[in-house]
Amino acid sequence: MASFSSRVKEELSRQLSPARHCQIAEIAAIISLCGRIQIDEHDRYRIKISTENVAVARKYFTLLKKTFNISTDVVIRHNSCLKRNWTYGVAVSEDEDARKVLLAVKLLDDRGEIGENLSVVKNLVIQNPCCRRAFIRGAFLAAGSISDPERFYHFEIVCAVKDKAKQLQDIMATFGLDARIVARKKYFVVYIKEGNQIADILNVMEASVALMEFENIRILKEMRGSVNRQVNCETANINKTVSAAVKQTRDITFIKETIGFDSLPKNLADVARARLERPEATLKELGESLSPPVGKSGVNHRLRKLSIMAEDLRESGRFEK
């Protein structure tokens, strides 16, 4: 079965924004995160993206065709040295087409200079909230991954430079997402680890099917966790009750074998006899068995007095065996 991350990318790869400006924003993110701009000796431009995920290549190919109606070269390579044997390349090889794309995504200015405006406020490609959604979607498709929520919660997008990571962090912040950045080897990783926030970013990227699956898994995990906590709590209470009853029985037996119950006040002697007769009974059950009945706190108070008495007898040393 495909990983959760692959299923999310597969869903996003088949989703196409109706607005052209959103399509351009998604193309901009894909080129920015996994693309290369090449210029030959005759100043001819070429754009190429390379990915190991066929869904990403398909989405980029579709976006270019839909948005610019341009032809692309698709190359599939086999690399036996890698665990993932296939690499997919999509290239815009015609200079005119490449310039058209680069100008639209604002990676090329009117003077022919290549550069990217990393400002969230001033970058025209991501001015609208819908375009920022598309940009995050493209960035995730190009360089992101998400863990299996059955195991743990982790969402990340890997960036080659810190400024790009900061831009993504700022874009996510416009949706109330608190993403963090960490350096990993020579890369910078924008990540989210909190379950609610990961659900939110799936919603931002408009991965509705993945979001439903994620929430269902999260609910089941929380239910299992709640049941486990309840069972652990009840088990701890049972262990505590049993341990207390064992100690009480041991203390009362010691008193019986040393000074006997006849030397005890009637209320203590009655509780002592009841405990020996019913070592497994709760405090409430012990109290109800007495005549007249006694409440839990009353039974607990008398048993504590008996335990203190047993300790005093042990410490005196007169009755040690």
Short mmCIF file of N, CA and C in Angstrom, two decimals, residues 41-139:
data_model
loop_
_atom_site.label_atom_id
_atom_site.label_comp_id
_atom_site.label_asym_id
_atom_site.label_seq_id
_atom_site.Cartn_x
_atom_site.Cartn_y
_atom_site.Cartn_z
N GLU A 41 25.04 29.53 -23.90
CA GLU A 41 25.96 30.59 -24.33
C GLU A 41 25.30 31.61 -25.25
N HIS A 42 24.13 31.27 -25.79
CA HIS A 42 23.39 32.19 -26.66
C HIS A 42 22.26 32.89 -25.91
N ASP A 43 22.31 32.84 -24.56
CA ASP A 43 21.29 33.46 -23.70
C ASP A 43 19.89 32.87 -23.93
N ARG A 44 19.86 31.59 -24.24
CA ARG A 44 18.57 30.91 -24.37
C ARG A 44 18.24 30.22 -23.05
N TYR A 45 16.99 30.38 -22.62
CA TYR A 45 16.57 29.85 -21.32
C TYR A 45 15.96 28.46 -21.46
N ARG A 46 16.13 27.70 -20.41
CA ARG A 46 15.54 26.36 -20.32
C ARG A 46 15.19 26.10 -18.86
N ILE A 47 14.02 25.53 -18.60
CA ILE A 47 13.60 25.22 -17.22
C ILE A 47 13.42 23.72 -17.11
N LYS A 48 13.96 23.15 -16.06
CA LYS A 48 13.81 21.72 -15.85
C LYS A 48 13.53 21.42 -14.39
N ILE A 49 12.56 20.55 -14.15
CA ILE A 49 12.35 20.04 -12.78
C ILE A 49 12.66 18.55 -12.80
N SER A 50 13.13 18.06 -11.66
CA SER A 50 13.44 16.64 -11.52
C SER A 50 12.82 16.14 -10.22
N THR A 51 12.12 15.01 -10.31
CA THR A 51 11.45 14.47 -9.13
C THR A 51 11.42 12.95 -9.19
N GLU A 52 11.32 12.33 -8.03
CA GLU A 52 11.20 10.88 -7.96
C GLU A 52 9.73 10.44 -7.84
N ASN A 53 8.84 11.42 -7.82
CA ASN A 53 7.41 11.13 -7.66
C ASN A 53 6.68 11.44 -8.97
N VAL A 54 6.10 10.42 -9.56
CA VAL A 54 5.43 10.60 -10.85
C VAL A 54 4.25 11.55 -10.73
N ALA A 55 3.61 11.60 -9.57
CA ALA A 55 2.47 12.49 -9.37
C ALA A 55 2.88 13.95 -9.50
N VAL A 56 4.07 14.27 -9.01
CA VAL A 56 4.58 15.65 -9.08
C VAL A 56 4.86 16.01 -10.53
N ALA A 57 5.52 15.10 -11.26
CA ALA A 57 5.82 15.35 -12.68
C ALA A 57 4.53 15.54 -13.47
N ARG A 58 3.54 14.69 -13.18
CA ARG A 58 2.26 14.79 -13.90
C ARG A 58 1.57 16.12 -13.62
N LYS A 59 1.61 16.55 -12.35
CA LYS A 59 0.95 17.81 -12.00
C LYS A 59 1.63 19.00 -12.68
N TYR A 60 2.96 19.01 -12.66
CA TYR A 60 3.71 20.11 -13.28
C TYR A 60 3.44 20.15 -14.78
N PHE A 61 3.48 18.99 -15.42
CA PHE A 61 3.21 18.88 -16.86
C PHE A 61 1.81 19.43 -17.17
N THR A 62 0.82 19.03 -16.38
CA THR A 62 -0.57 19.46 -16.58
C THR A 62 -0.72 20.96 -16.38
N LEU A 63 -0.07 21.49 -15.33
CA LEU A 63 -0.15 22.93 -15.05
C LEU A 63 0.42 23.75 -16.21
N LEU A 64 1.57 23.32 -16.73
CA LEU A 64 2.19 24.05 -17.83
C LEU A 64 1.30 24.03 -19.08
N LYS A 65 0.71 22.88 -19.36
CA LYS A 65 -0.15 22.73 -20.53
C LYS A 65 -1.41 23.57 -20.37
N LYS A 66 -2.01 23.52 -19.18
CA LYS A 66 -3.26 24.22 -18.93
C LYS A 66 -3.05 25.73 -18.89
N THR A 67 -1.96 26.16 -18.26
CA THR A 67 -1.75 27.59 -18.02
C THR A 67 -1.15 28.31 -19.21
N PHE A 68 -0.17 27.66 -19.87
CA PHE A 68 0.56 28.34 -20.95
C PHE A 68 0.38 27.68 -22.32
N ASN A 69 -0.22 26.50 -22.33
CA ASN A 69 -0.40 25.75 -23.58
C ASN A 69 0.91 25.59 -24.33
N ILE A 70 1.94 25.14 -23.58
CA ILE A 70 3.26 24.95 -24.19
C ILE A 70 3.65 23.48 -24.12
N SER A 71 4.53 23.10 -25.02
CA SER A 71 5.00 21.71 -25.06
C SER A 71 6.17 21.53 -24.10
N THR A 72 6.29 20.35 -23.54
CA THR A 72 7.38 20.06 -22.61
C THR A 72 8.03 18.74 -22.99
N ASP A 73 9.28 18.61 -22.60
CA ASP A 73 9.99 17.34 -22.79
C ASP A 73 9.95 16.56 -21.48
N VAL A 74 9.52 15.32 -21.56
CA VAL A 74 9.45 14.46 -20.37
C VAL A 74 10.50 13.36 -20.51
N VAL A 75 11.34 13.24 -19.49
CA VAL A 75 12.39 12.23 -19.50
C VAL A 75 12.25 11.35 -18.26
N ILE A 76 12.26 10.03 -18.47
CA ILE A 76 12.20 9.09 -17.34
C ILE A 76 13.50 8.30 -17.32
N ARG A 77 14.19 8.38 -16.19
CA ARG A 77 15.49 7.69 -16.09
C ARG A 77 15.44 6.63 -15.00
N HIS A 78 16.18 5.57 -15.25
CA HIS A 78 16.31 4.50 -14.27
C HIS A 78 17.68 4.60 -13.62
N ASN A 79 17.70 4.58 -12.28
CA ASN A 79 18.97 4.66 -11.56
C ASN A 79 19.05 3.50 -10.58
N SER A 80 19.81 2.50 -10.89
CA SER A 80 19.89 1.30 -10.06
C SER A 80 20.61 1.55 -8.75
N CYS A 81 21.30 2.69 -8.64
CA CYS A 81 22.03 2.99 -7.39
C CYS A 81 21.09 3.48 -6.30
N LEU A 82 19.90 3.96 -6.70
CA LEU A 82 18.96 4.50 -5.73
C LEU A 82 17.89 3.47 -5.39
N LYS A 83 17.39 3.58 -4.17
CA LYS A 83 16.30 2.67 -3.77
C LYS A 83 15.09 2.93 -4.65
N ARG A 84 14.84 4.22 -4.91
CA ARG A 84 13.76 4.57 -5.83
C ARG A 84 14.38 4.61 -7.22
N ASN A 85 13.96 3.70 -8.06
CA ASN A 85 14.68 3.48 -9.30
C ASN A 85 14.37 4.47 -10.41
N TRP A 86 13.29 5.23 -10.28
CA TRP A 86 12.89 6.09 -11.39
C TRP A 86 12.97 7.56 -11.01
N THR A 87 13.51 8.35 -11.94
CA THR A 87 13.54 9.80 -11.80
C THR A 87 12.81 10.39 -13.00
N TYR A 88 11.93 11.36 -12.72
CA TYR A 88 11.12 11.96 -13.78
C TYR A 88 11.55 13.41 -13.98
N GLY A 89 11.89 13.74 -15.21
CA GLY A 89 12.28 15.10 -15.54
C GLY A 89 11.28 15.72 -16.51
N VAL A 90 10.90 16.97 -16.23
CA VAL A 90 10.00 17.70 -17.13
C VAL A 90 10.70 19.01 -17.48
N ALA A 91 10.94 19.23 -18.78
CA ALA A 91 11.73 20.40 -19.19
C ALA A 91 10.96 21.25 -20.20
N VAL A 92 11.09 22.57 -20.01
CA VAL A 92 10.61 23.54 -21.00
C VAL A 92 11.87 23.97 -21.76
N SER A 93 12.05 23.44 -22.95
CA SER A 93 13.32 23.61 -23.66
C SER A 93 13.34 24.79 -24.62
N GLU A 94 12.16 25.21 -25.09
CA GLU A 94 12.11 26.35 -26.01
C GLU A 94 12.31 27.65 -25.25
N ASP A 95 13.23 28.49 -25.76
CA ASP A 95 13.58 29.75 -25.09
C ASP A 95 12.36 30.64 -24.88
N GLU A 96 11.55 30.78 -25.90
CA GLU A 96 10.37 31.66 -25.80
C GLU A 96 9.40 31.16 -24.74
N ASP A 97 9.17 29.85 -24.72
CA ASP A 97 8.26 29.27 -23.72
C ASP A 97 8.83 29.42 -22.31
N ALA A 98 10.13 29.17 -22.16
CA ALA A 98 10.77 29.27 -20.86
C ALA A 98 10.69 30.70 -20.33
N ARG A 99 10.93 31.66 -21.20
CA ARG A 99 10.85 33.07 -20.79
C ARG A 99 9.42 33.42 -20.37
N LYS A 100 8.44 32.91 -21.13
CA LYS A 100 7.04 33.18 -20.81
C LYS A 100 6.70 32.68 -19.40
N VAL A 101 7.15 31.47 -19.08
CA VAL A 101 6.89 30.89 -17.75
C VAL A 101 7.62 31.68 -16.67
N LEU A 102 8.89 31.95 -16.89
CA LEU A 102 9.69 32.65 -15.88
C LEU A 102 9.17 34.05 -15.61
N LEU A 103 8.71 34.75 -16.63
CA LEU A 103 8.12 36.08 -16.43
C LEU A 103 6.83 35.99 -15.63
N ALA A 104 6.01 34.97 -15.93
CA ALA A 104 4.72 34.82 -15.25
C ALA A 104 4.90 34.51 -13.77
N VAL A 105 5.88 33.68 -13.46
CA VAL A 105 6.08 33.28 -12.05
C VAL A 105 7.01 34.25 -11.31
N LYS A 106 7.40 35.34 -12.00
CA LYS A 106 8.22 36.41 -11.41
C LYS A 106 9.62 35.92 -11.01
N LEU A 107 10.15 34.96 -11.75
CA LEU A 107 11.53 34.54 -11.53
C LEU A 107 12.48 35.20 -12.53
N LEU A 108 11.89 35.99 -13.44
CA LEU A 108 12.68 36.71 -14.43
C LEU A 108 12.09 38.11 -14.58
N ASP A 109 12.95 39.13 -14.43
CA ASP A 109 12.42 40.49 -14.56
C ASP A 109 12.50 40.96 -16.00
N ASP A 110 12.05 42.19 -16.23
CA ASP A 110 12.00 42.73 -17.59
C ASP A 110 13.37 42.90 -18.22
N ARG A 111 14.41 42.97 -17.39
CA ARG A 111 15.78 43.14 -17.90
C ARG A 111 16.45 41.78 -18.17
N GLY A 112 15.72 40.71 -17.93
CA GLY A 112 16.28 39.38 -18.17
C GLY A 112 17.10 38.86 -17.01
N GLU A 113 16.97 39.50 -15.84
CA GLU A 113 17.71 39.07 -14.65
C GLU A 113 16.89 38.03 -13.89
N ILE A 114 17.56 36.94 -13.50
CA ILE A 114 16.88 35.88 -12.73
C ILE A 114 16.97 36.21 -11.25
N GLY A 115 15.87 36.11 -10.56
CA GLY A 115 15.83 36.37 -9.12
C GLY A 115 14.45 36.10 -8.59
N GLU A 116 14.36 35.87 -7.29
CA GLU A 116 13.07 35.55 -6.68
C GLU A 116 12.79 36.50 -5.53
N ASN A 117 11.62 37.09 -5.55
CA ASN A 117 11.20 37.96 -4.44
C ASN A 117 10.63 37.08 -3.33
N LEU A 118 11.39 36.97 -2.25
CA LEU A 118 10.99 36.07 -1.16
C LEU A 118 10.07 36.74 -0.14
N SER A 119 9.72 37.99 -0.39
CA SER A 119 8.82 38.71 0.53
C SER A 119 7.39 38.22 0.35
N VAL A 120 6.75 37.92 1.45
CA VAL A 120 5.36 37.48 1.39
C VAL A 120 4.45 38.67 1.07
N VAL A 121 4.85 39.85 1.51
CA VAL A 121 4.03 41.04 1.33
C VAL A 121 4.14 41.59 -0.10
N LYS A 122 5.36 41.59 -0.65
CA LYS A 122 5.59 42.25 -1.94
C LYS A 122 5.59 41.31 -3.14
N ASN A 123 5.64 40.01 -2.92
CA ASN A 123 5.67 39.06 -4.02
C ASN A 123 4.28 38.97 -4.66
N LEU A 124 4.17 39.41 -5.91
CA LEU A 124 2.88 39.48 -6.59
C LEU A 124 2.25 38.11 -6.82
N VAL A 125 3.10 37.08 -6.91
CA VAL A 125 2.60 35.72 -7.19
C VAL A 125 1.73 35.20 -6.05
N ILE A 126 2.01 35.64 -4.83
CA ILE A 126 1.29 35.10 -3.66
C ILE A 126 0.52 36.18 -2.91
N GLN A 127 -0.01 37.15 -3.64
CA GLN A 127 -0.77 38.23 -3.02
C GLN A 127 -2.10 37.75 -2.43
N ASN A 128 -2.77 36.86 -3.16
CA ASN A 128 -4.09 36.41 -2.71
C ASN A 128 -3.98 35.17 -1.83
N PRO A 129 -4.88 35.03 -0.84
CA PRO A 129 -4.88 33.82 0.00
C PRO A 129 -4.98 32.53 -0.82
N CYS A 130 -5.78 32.55 -1.90
CA CYS A 130 -5.94 31.35 -2.73
C CYS A 130 -4.61 30.98 -3.41
N CYS A 131 -3.83 32.01 -3.77
CA CYS A 131 -2.53 31.76 -4.41
C CYS A 131 -1.52 31.25 -3.39
N ARG A 132 -1.63 31.72 -2.15
CA ARG A 132 -0.73 31.22 -1.10
C ARG A 132 -1.03 29.74 -0.82
N ARG A 133 -2.31 29.39 -0.85
CA ARG A 133 -2.69 27.97 -0.71
C ARG A 133 -2.04 27.14 -1.82
N ALA A 134 -2.15 27.65 -3.05
CA ALA A 134 -1.59 26.94 -4.20
C ALA A 134 -0.07 26.84 -4.09
N PHE A 135 0.56 27.90 -3.60
CA PHE A 135 2.02 27.90 -3.46
C PHE A 135 2.47 26.84 -2.45
N ILE A 136 1.78 26.78 -1.31
CA ILE A 136 2.11 25.75 -0.31
C ILE A 136 1.89 24.36 -0.89
N ARG A 137 0.82 24.21 -1.64
CA ARG A 137 0.52 22.91 -2.28
C ARG A 137 1.66 22.52 -3.23
N GLY A 138 2.10 23.47 -4.06
CA GLY A 138 3.19 23.19 -4.98
C GLY A 138 4.49 22.88 -4.27
N ALA A 139 4.76 23.63 -3.19
CA ALA A 139 5.99 23.40 -2.41
C ALA A 139 5.98 22.01 -1.78
#
